[in-house]
Short mmCIF file of C-alpha atoms and ligand atoms in Angstrom, two decimals:
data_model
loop_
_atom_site.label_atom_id
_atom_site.label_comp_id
_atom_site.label_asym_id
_atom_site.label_seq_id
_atom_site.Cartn_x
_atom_site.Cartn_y
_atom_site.Cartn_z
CA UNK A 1 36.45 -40.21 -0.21
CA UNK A 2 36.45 -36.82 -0.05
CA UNK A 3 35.67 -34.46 -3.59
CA UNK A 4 39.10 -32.73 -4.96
CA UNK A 5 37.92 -29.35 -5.63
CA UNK A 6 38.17 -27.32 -8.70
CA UNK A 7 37.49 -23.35 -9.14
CA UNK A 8 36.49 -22.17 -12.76
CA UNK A 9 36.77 -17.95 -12.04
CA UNK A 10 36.35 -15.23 -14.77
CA UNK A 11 39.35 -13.48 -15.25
CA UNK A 12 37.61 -9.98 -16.57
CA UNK A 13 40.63 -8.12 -16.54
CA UNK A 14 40.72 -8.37 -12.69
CA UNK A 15 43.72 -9.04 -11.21
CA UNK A 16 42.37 -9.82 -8.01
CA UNK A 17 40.43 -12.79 -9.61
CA UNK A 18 43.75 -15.23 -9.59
CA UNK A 19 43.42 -14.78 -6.31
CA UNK A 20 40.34 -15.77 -5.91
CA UNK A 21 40.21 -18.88 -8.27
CA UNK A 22 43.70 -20.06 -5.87
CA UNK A 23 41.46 -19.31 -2.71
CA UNK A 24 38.30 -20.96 -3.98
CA UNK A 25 40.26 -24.12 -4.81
CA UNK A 26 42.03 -24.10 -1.62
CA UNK A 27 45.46 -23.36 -3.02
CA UNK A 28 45.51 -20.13 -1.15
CA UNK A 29 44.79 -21.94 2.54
CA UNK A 30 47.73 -25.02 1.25
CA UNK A 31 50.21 -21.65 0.53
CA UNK A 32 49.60 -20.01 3.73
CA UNK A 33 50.48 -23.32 5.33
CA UNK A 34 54.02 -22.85 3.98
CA UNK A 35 57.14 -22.24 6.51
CA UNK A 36 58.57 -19.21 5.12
CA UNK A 37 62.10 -20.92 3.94
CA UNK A 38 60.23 -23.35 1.80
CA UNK A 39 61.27 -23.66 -1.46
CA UNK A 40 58.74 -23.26 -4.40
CA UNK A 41 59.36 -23.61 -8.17
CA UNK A 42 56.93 -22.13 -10.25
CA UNK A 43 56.59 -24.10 -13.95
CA UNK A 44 54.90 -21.97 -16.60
CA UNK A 45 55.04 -22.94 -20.50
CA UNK A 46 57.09 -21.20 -22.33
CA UNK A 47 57.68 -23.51 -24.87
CA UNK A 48 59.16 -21.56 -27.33
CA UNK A 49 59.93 -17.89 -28.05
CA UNK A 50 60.94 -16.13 -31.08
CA UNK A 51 63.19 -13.11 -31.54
CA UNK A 52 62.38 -12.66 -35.43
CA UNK A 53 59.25 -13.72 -36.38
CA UNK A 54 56.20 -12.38 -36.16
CA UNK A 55 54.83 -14.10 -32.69
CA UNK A 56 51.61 -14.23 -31.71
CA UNK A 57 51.92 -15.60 -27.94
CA UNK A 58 47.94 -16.00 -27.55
CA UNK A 59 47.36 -19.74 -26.38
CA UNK A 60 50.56 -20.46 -26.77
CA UNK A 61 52.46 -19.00 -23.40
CA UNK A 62 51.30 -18.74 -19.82
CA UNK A 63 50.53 -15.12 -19.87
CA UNK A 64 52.86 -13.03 -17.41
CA UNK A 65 49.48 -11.56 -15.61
CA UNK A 66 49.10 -14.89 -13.73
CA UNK A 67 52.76 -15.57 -13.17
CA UNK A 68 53.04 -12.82 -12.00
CA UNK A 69 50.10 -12.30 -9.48
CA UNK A 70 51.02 -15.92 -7.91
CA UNK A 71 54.32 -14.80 -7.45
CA UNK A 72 52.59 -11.48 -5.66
CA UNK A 73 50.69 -14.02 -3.46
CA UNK A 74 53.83 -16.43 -2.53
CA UNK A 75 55.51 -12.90 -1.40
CA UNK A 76 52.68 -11.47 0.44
CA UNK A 77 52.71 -15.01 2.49
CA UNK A 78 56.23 -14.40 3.55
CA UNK A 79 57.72 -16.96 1.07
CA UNK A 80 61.24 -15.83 -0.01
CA UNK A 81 62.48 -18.72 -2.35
CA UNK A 82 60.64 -18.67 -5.36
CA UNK A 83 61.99 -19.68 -8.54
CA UNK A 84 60.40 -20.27 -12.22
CA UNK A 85 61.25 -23.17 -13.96
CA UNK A 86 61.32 -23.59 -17.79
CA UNK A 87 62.86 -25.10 -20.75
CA UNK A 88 62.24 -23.38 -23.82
CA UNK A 89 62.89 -24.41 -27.20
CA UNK A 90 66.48 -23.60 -28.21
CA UNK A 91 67.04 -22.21 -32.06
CA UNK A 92 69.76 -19.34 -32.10
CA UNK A 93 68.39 -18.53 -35.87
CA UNK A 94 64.98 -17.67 -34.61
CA UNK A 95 65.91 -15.75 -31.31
CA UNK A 96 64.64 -18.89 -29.49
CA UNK A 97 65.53 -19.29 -25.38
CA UNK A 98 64.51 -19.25 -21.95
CA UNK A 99 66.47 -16.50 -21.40
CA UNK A 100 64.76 -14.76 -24.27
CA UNK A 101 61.32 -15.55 -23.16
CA UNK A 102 62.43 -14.73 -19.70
CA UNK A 103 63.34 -11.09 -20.98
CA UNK A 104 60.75 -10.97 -23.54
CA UNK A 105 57.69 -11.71 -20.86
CA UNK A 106 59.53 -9.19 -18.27
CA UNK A 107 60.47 -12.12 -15.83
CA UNK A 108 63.25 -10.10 -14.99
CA UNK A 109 61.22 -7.58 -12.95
CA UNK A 110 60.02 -10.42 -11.08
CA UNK A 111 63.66 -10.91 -10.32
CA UNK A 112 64.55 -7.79 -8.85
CA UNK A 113 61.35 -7.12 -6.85
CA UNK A 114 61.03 -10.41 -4.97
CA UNK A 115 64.06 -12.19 -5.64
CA UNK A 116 62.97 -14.91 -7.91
CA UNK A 117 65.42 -17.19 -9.48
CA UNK A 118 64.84 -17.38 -12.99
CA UNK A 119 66.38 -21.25 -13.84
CA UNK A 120 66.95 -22.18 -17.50
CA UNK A 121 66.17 -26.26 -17.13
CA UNK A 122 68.06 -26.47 -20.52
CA UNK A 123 71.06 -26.12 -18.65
CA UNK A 124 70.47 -28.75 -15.64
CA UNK A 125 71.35 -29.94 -13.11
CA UNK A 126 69.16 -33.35 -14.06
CA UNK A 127 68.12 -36.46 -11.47
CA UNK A 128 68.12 -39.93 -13.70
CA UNK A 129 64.32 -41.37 -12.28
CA UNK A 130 63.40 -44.67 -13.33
CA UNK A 131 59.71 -45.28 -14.24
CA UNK A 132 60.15 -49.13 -14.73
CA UNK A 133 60.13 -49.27 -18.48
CA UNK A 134 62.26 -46.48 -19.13
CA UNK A 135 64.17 -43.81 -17.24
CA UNK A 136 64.06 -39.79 -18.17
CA UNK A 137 66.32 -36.98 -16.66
CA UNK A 138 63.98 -34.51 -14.74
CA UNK A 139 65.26 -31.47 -13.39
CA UNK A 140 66.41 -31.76 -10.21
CA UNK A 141 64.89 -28.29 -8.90
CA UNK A 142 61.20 -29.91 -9.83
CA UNK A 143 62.64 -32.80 -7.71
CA UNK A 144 63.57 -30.96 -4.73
CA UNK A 145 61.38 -28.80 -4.65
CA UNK A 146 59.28 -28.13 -1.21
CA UNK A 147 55.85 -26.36 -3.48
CA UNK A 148 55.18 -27.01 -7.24
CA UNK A 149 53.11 -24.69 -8.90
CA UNK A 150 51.95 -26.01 -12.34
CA UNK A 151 50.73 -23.25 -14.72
CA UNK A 152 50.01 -24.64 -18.16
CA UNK A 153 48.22 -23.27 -20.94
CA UNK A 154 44.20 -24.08 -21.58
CA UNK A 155 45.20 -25.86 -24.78
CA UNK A 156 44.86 -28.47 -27.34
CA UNK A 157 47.54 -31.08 -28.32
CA UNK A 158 47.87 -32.15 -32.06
CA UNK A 159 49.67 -35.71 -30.19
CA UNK A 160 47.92 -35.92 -26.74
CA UNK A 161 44.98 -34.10 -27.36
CA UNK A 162 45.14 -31.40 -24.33
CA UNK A 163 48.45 -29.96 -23.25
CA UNK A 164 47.74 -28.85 -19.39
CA UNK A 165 49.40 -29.85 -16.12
CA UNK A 166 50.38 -33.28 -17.32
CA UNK A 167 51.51 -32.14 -20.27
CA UNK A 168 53.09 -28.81 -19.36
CA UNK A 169 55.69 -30.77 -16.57
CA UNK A 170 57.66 -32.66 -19.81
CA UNK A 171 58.99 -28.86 -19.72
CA UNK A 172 61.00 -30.13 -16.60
CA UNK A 173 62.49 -32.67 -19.15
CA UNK A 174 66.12 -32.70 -20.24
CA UNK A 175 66.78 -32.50 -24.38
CA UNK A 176 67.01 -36.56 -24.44
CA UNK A 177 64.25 -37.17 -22.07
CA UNK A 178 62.25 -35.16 -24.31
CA UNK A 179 62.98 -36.68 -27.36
CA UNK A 180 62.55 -39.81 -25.71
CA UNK A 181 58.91 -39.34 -24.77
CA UNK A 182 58.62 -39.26 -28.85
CA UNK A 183 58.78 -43.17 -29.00
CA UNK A 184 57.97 -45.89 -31.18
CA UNK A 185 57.21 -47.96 -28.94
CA UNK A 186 55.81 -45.96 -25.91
CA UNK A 187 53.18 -43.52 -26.54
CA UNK A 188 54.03 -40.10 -25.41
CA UNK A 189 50.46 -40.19 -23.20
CA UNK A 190 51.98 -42.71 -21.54
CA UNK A 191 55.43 -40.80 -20.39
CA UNK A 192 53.00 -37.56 -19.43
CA UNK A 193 50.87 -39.72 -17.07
CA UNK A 194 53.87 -40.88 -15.05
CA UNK A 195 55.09 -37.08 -15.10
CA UNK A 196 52.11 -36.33 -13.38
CA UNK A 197 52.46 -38.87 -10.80
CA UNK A 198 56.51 -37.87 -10.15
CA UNK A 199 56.47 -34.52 -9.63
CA UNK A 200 52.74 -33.88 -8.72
CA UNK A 201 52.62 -30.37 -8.01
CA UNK A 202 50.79 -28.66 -4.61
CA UNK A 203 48.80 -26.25 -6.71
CA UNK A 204 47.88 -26.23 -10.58
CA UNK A 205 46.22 -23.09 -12.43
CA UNK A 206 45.20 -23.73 -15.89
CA UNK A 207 45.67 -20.16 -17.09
CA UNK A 208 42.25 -20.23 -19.75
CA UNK A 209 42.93 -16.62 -20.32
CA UNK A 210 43.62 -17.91 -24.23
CA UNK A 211 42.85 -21.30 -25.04
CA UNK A 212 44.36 -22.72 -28.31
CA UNK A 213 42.48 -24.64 -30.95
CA UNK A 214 44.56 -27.31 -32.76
CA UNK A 215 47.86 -25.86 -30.69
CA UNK A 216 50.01 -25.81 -29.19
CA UNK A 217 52.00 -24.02 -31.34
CA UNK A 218 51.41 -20.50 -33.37
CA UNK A 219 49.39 -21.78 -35.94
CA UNK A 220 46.45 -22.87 -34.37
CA UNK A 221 43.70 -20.62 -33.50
CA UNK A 222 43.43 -18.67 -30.35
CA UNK A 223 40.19 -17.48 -28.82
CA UNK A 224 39.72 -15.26 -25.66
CA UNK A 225 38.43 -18.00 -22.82
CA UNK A 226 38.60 -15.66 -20.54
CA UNK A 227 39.11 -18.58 -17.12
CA UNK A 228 41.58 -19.44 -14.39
CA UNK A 229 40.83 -23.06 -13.35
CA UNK A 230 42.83 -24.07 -10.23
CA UNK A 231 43.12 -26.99 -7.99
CA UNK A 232 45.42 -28.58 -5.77
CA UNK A 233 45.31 -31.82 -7.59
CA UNK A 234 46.40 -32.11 -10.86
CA UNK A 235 44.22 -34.98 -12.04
CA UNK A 236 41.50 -33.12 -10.92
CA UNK A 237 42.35 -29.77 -12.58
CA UNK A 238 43.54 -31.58 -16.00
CA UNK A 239 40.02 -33.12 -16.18
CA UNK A 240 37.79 -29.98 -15.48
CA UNK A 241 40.47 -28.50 -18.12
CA UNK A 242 40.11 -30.73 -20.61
CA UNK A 243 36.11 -30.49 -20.70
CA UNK A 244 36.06 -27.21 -20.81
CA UNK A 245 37.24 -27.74 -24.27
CA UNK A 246 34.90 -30.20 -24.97
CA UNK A 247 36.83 -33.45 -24.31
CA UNK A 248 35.35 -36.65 -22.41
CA UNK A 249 37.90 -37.26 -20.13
CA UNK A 250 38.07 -40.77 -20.87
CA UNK A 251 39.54 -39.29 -24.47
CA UNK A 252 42.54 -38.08 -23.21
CA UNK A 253 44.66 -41.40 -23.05
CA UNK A 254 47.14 -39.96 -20.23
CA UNK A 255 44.39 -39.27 -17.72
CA UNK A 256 43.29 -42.70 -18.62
CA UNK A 257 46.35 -43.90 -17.55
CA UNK A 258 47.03 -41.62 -14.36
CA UNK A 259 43.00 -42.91 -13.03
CA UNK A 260 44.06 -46.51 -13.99
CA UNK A 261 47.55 -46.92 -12.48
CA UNK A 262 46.08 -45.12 -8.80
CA UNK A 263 42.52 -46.47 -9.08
CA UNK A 264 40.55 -42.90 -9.72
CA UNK A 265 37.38 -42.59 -11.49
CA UNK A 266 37.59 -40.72 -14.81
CA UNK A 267 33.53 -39.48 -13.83
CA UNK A 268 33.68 -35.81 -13.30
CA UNK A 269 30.63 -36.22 -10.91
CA UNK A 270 33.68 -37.00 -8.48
CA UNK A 271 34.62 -33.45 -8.94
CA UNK A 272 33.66 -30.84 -6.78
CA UNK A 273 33.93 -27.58 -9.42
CA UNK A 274 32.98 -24.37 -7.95
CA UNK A 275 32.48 -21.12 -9.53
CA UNK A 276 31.54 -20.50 -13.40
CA UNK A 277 29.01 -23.33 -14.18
CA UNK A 278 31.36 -26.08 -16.29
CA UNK A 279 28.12 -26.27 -18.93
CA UNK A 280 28.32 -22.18 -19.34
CA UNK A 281 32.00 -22.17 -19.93
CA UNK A 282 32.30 -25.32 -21.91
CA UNK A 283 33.54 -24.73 -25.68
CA UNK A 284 34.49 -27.44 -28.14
CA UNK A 285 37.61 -27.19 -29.37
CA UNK A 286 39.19 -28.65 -32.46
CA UNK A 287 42.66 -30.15 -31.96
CA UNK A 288 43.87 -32.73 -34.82
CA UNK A 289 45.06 -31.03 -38.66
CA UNK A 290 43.10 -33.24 -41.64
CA UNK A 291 45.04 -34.96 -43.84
CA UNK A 292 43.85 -36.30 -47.37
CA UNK A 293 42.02 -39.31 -47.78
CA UNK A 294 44.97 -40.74 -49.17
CA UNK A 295 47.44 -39.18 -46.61
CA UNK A 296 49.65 -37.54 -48.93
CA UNK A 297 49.70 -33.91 -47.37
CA UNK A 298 47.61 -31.15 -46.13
CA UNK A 299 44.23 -30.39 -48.09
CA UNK A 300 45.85 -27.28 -48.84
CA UNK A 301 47.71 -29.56 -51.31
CA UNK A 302 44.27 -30.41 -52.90
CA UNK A 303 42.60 -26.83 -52.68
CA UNK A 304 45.77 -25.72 -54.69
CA UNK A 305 45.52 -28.29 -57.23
CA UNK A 306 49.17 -29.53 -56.24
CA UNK A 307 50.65 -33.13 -57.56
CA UNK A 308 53.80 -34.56 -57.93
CA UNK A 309 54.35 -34.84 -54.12
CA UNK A 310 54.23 -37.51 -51.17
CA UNK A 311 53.89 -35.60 -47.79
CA UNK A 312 52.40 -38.25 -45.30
CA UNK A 313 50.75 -36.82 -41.87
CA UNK A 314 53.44 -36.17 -38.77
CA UNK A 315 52.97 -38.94 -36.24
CA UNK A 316 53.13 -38.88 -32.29
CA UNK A 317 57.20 -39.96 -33.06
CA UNK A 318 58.53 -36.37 -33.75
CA UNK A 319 59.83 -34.14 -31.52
CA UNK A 320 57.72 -30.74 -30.77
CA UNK A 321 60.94 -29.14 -32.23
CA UNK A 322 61.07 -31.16 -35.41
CA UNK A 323 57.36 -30.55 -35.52
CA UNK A 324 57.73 -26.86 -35.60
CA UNK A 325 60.58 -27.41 -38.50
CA UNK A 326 57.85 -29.70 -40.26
CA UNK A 327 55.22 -27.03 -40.52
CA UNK A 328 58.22 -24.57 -41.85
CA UNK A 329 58.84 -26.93 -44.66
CA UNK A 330 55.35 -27.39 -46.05
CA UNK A 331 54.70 -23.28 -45.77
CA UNK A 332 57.61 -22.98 -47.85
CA UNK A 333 56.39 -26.02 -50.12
CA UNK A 334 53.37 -24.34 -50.80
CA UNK A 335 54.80 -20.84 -51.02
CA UNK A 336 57.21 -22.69 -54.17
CA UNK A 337 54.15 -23.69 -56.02
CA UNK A 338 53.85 -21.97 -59.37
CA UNK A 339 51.29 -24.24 -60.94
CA UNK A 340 53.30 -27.11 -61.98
CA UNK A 341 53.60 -30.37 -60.70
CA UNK A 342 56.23 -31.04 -58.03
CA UNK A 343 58.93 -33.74 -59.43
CA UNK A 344 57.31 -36.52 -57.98
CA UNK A 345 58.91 -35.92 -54.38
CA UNK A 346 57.88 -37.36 -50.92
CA UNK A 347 58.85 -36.20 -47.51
CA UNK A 348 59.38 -38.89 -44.44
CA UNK A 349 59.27 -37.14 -41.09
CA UNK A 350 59.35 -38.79 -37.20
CA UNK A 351 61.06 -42.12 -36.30
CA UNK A 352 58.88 -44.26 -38.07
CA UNK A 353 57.68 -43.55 -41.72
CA UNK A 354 59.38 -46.44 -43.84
CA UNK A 355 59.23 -45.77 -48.02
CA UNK A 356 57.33 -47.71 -49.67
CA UNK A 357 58.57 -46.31 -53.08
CA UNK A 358 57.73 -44.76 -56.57
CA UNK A 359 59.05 -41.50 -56.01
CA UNK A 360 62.66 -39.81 -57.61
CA UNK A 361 63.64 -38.12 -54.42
CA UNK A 362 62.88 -39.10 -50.93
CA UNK A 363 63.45 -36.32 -48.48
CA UNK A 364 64.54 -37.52 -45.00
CA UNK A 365 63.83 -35.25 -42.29
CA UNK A 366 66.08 -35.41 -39.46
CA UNK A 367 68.64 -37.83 -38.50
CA UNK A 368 65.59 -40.73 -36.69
CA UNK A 369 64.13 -40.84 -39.92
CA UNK A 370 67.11 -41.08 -41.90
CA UNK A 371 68.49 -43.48 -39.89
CA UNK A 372 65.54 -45.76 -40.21
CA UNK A 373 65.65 -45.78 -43.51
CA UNK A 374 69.32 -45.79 -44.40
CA UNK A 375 69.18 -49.27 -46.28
CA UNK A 376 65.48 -49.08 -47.74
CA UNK A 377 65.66 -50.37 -50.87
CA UNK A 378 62.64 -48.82 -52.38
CA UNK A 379 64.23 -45.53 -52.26
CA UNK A 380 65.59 -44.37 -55.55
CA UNK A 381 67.33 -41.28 -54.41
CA UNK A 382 67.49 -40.04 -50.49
CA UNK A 383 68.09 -36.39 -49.61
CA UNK A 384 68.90 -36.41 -46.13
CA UNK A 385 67.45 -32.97 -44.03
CA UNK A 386 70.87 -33.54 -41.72
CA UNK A 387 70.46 -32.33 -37.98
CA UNK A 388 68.56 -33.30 -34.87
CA UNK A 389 66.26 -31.10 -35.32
CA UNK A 390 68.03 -29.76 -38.57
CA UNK A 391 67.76 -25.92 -39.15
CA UNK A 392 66.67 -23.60 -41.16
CA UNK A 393 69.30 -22.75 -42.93
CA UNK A 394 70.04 -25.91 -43.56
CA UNK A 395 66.37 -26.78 -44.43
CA UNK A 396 66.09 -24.37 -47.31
CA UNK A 397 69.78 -24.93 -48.59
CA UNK A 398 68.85 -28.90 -49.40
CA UNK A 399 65.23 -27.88 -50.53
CA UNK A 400 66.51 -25.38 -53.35
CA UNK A 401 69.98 -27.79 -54.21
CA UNK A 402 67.25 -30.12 -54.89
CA UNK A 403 64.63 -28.77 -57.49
CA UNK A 404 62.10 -27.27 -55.07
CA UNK A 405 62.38 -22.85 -54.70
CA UNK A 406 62.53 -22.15 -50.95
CA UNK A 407 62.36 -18.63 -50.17
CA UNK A 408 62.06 -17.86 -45.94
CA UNK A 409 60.73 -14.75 -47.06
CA UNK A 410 57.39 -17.16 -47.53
CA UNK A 411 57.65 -18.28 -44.00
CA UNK A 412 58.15 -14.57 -42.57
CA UNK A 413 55.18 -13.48 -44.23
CA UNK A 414 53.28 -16.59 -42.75
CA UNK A 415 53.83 -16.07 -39.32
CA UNK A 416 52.97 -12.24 -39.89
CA UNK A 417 49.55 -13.09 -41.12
CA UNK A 418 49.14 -15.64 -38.25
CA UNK A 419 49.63 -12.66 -36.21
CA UNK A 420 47.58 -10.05 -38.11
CA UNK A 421 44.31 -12.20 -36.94
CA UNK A 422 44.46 -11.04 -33.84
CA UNK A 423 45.33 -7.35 -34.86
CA UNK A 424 42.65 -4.85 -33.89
CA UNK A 425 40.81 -7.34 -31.68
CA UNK A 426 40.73 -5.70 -28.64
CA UNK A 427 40.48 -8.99 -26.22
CA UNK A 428 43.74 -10.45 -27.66
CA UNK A 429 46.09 -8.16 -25.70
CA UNK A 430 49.86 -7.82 -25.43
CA UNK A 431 50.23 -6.28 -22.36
CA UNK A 432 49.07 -9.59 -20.67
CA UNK A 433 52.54 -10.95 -21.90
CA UNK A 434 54.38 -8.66 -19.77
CA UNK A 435 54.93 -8.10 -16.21
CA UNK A 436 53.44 -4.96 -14.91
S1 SF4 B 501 65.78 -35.62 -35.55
FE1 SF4 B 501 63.86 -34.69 -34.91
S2 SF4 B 501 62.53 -36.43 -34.39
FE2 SF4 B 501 64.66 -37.18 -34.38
S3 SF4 B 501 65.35 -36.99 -32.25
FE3 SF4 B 501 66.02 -35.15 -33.38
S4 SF4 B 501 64.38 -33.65 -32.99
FE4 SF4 B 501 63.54 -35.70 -32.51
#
């Protein structure tokens, strides 16, 4: 069988080196091969934006650089029905949309100089597929589509370990698909690997610009990779990805599906990378957040001498939005310390935690968990977090009607300093977040 080939390309602030990573793969040659009334959908991630915060994008979003020189290269080979494809988180208290990212990341300009249709997959139309054990509404433009062009982010996963083309294509996901991949009984590795195998996209370009250490949201740590890694198979790509941040590819359980289910070999020796030496490039990154030994919140909980509170680890069963919400909450925890003990509170979060008791107040977060624990009896007082994912508004209302001092002010001043790491840095630049 023939090697899939993978290019690994310095960027260097050289436009012209997209190009070359999609012509050393052989994405180039599979473009030209196009009729020009083919249609091609473009999916970046964009998985959130925010209109209010503080927002450091590095890691997080496909930068607009690489979007936009693809879209360059699909116009210069006399394609003429190119869209881009997301579904961004949706919070109107934080300024969060695809619209907003669209106009935030200049998309727009995109729009008016080669006619690209900017599609919000929040808004559908969806196809109903049926994988066998469970069914999940992908958008139907993903579907139909003639070309797929998968660019995720190089980054890690605090659930599946890596988030890159696999993981970047549950963007094509409606809002009960998605939550459905957050399953009790299903692990969410296990939804991404048949993604994968649906849609399987003609061309995938891991933009390694940023990679993100314990992502894939703002508070991990982003570091300048400085790499485009492209293939035209996805597998392929997703594995040179994933060791490039220092991952056996046999760790990352939905590439150990995808080789299982269509007989591949998870041995990279299959591979045949050209370009940057894998070895050279290579950097291990950290993607999982400690816990304490007893798994009853962050070590920041310990460093800061904090008691009187129950705050076991997030599992795999929450939602990336709830997740987000779940980080708020123990920022503005910590931000409410003032040296004495909290009043013996816990905190249940996902679609699983059950209580097992001893504390006055049991904070449920989210309807799932609330729901799953609506007739435990070892739960002396519940304070439901209402909302699917709740808000918040409605997050710091219940935390200060209920003994603990919420202030957002906290938060804001936590994303700022999340952003003033990269300040003055001159390698983590903004201008790579908008189209030229
Ligand atoms: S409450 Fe949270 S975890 Fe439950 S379905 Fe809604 S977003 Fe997902």
């Amino acid at each position: 069988m023939q090697k899939q080939k993978v290019s690994i390309v310095k960027y260097g602030n050289d436009r012209e080196n997209i190009k070359k990573a999609l012509e050393m793969c052989g994405g180039l040659e599979k473009i030209k091969k196009l009729s020009p009334s083919d249609r091609v959908l473009i999916k970046p991630n964009l998985v959130m934006w925010d209109s209010v915060l503080a927002f450091p994008k590095y890691g997080v979003l496909t930068t607009s650089v690489v979007v936009e020189e693809i879209v360059k290269l699909l116009a210069e080979n006399g394609l003429t029905d190119i869209s881009i494809g997301e579904a961004s988180s949706e919070d109107k208290s934080r300024g969060s949309s695809t619209v907003l990212a669209y106009e935030g990341l200049g998309y727009h300009k995109l729009e008016s100089r080669y006619g690209v249709k900017l599609l919000d997959f929040n808004r559908g139309p969806f196809t109903e597929v049926d994988f066998g054990d469970f069914k999940l509404n992908i958008a139907a433009e993903a579907l139909e589509t003639n070309f797929l062009i998968d660019i995720p982010v190089l980054k890690t996963h605090n659930s599946t370990k890596v988030s890159l083309g696999f993981k970047n294509l549950k963007g094509c996901l409606d809002r009960k698909s998605k939550m459905l991949c957050h399953n009790v009984n299903i692990p969410l590795d296990n939804f991404v690997s048949h993604l994968g195998e649906r849609l399987n996209p003609g061309l995938t370009v891991i933009d390694g610009i940023f990679t993100m250490e314990r992502g894939p949201a703002v508070n991990g740590t982003a570091h300048r990779a400085d790499l485009i890694i492209s293939s035209t198979d996805i597998f392929s790509a997703d594995t040179v990805g994933s060791m490039v941040m220092g991952f056996e590819p046999g760790e990352i359980d939905h590439l150990s599906m995808f080789a299982q289910r269509n007989g591949l070999s998870l041995d990279a020796g299959n591979i045949d990378i050209v370009g940057e030496p894998l070895a050279s490039v290579t950097r291990k990154l950290r993607w999982d957040w400690e816990w304490k030994a007893d798994n009853s919140g962050p070590p920041a909980f310990e460093r800061m001498g904090i008691t009187g509170i129950n705050y076991p680890k997030y599992d795999e069963t929450i939602c990336s939005t709830c997740s987000f919400f779940n980080n708020l909450i123990l920022i503005l925890l910590l931000g409410s310390y003032d040296g004495k003990p909290f009043p013996n509170i816990e905190f249940l979060t996902g679609k699983k935690m059950f209580s097992e008791g001893g504390y006055d107040k049991t904070f449920l977060f989210g309807k799932c968990i609330a729901e799953v624990n609506k007739d435990n009896p070892n739960i002396k007082q519940a304070v439901k977090i209402k909302g699917c994912p709740p808000t918040m508004d409605e997050i710091v209302k219940v935390l200060n009607e209920n003994g603990v001092k919420a202030d957002l002010e906290t938060y804001r001043q936590y994303r700022q300093s999340l952003a003033d790491r990269y300040k003055g840095k001159d390698e983590f630049n903004d201008s790579l977040f908008t189209v030229s």
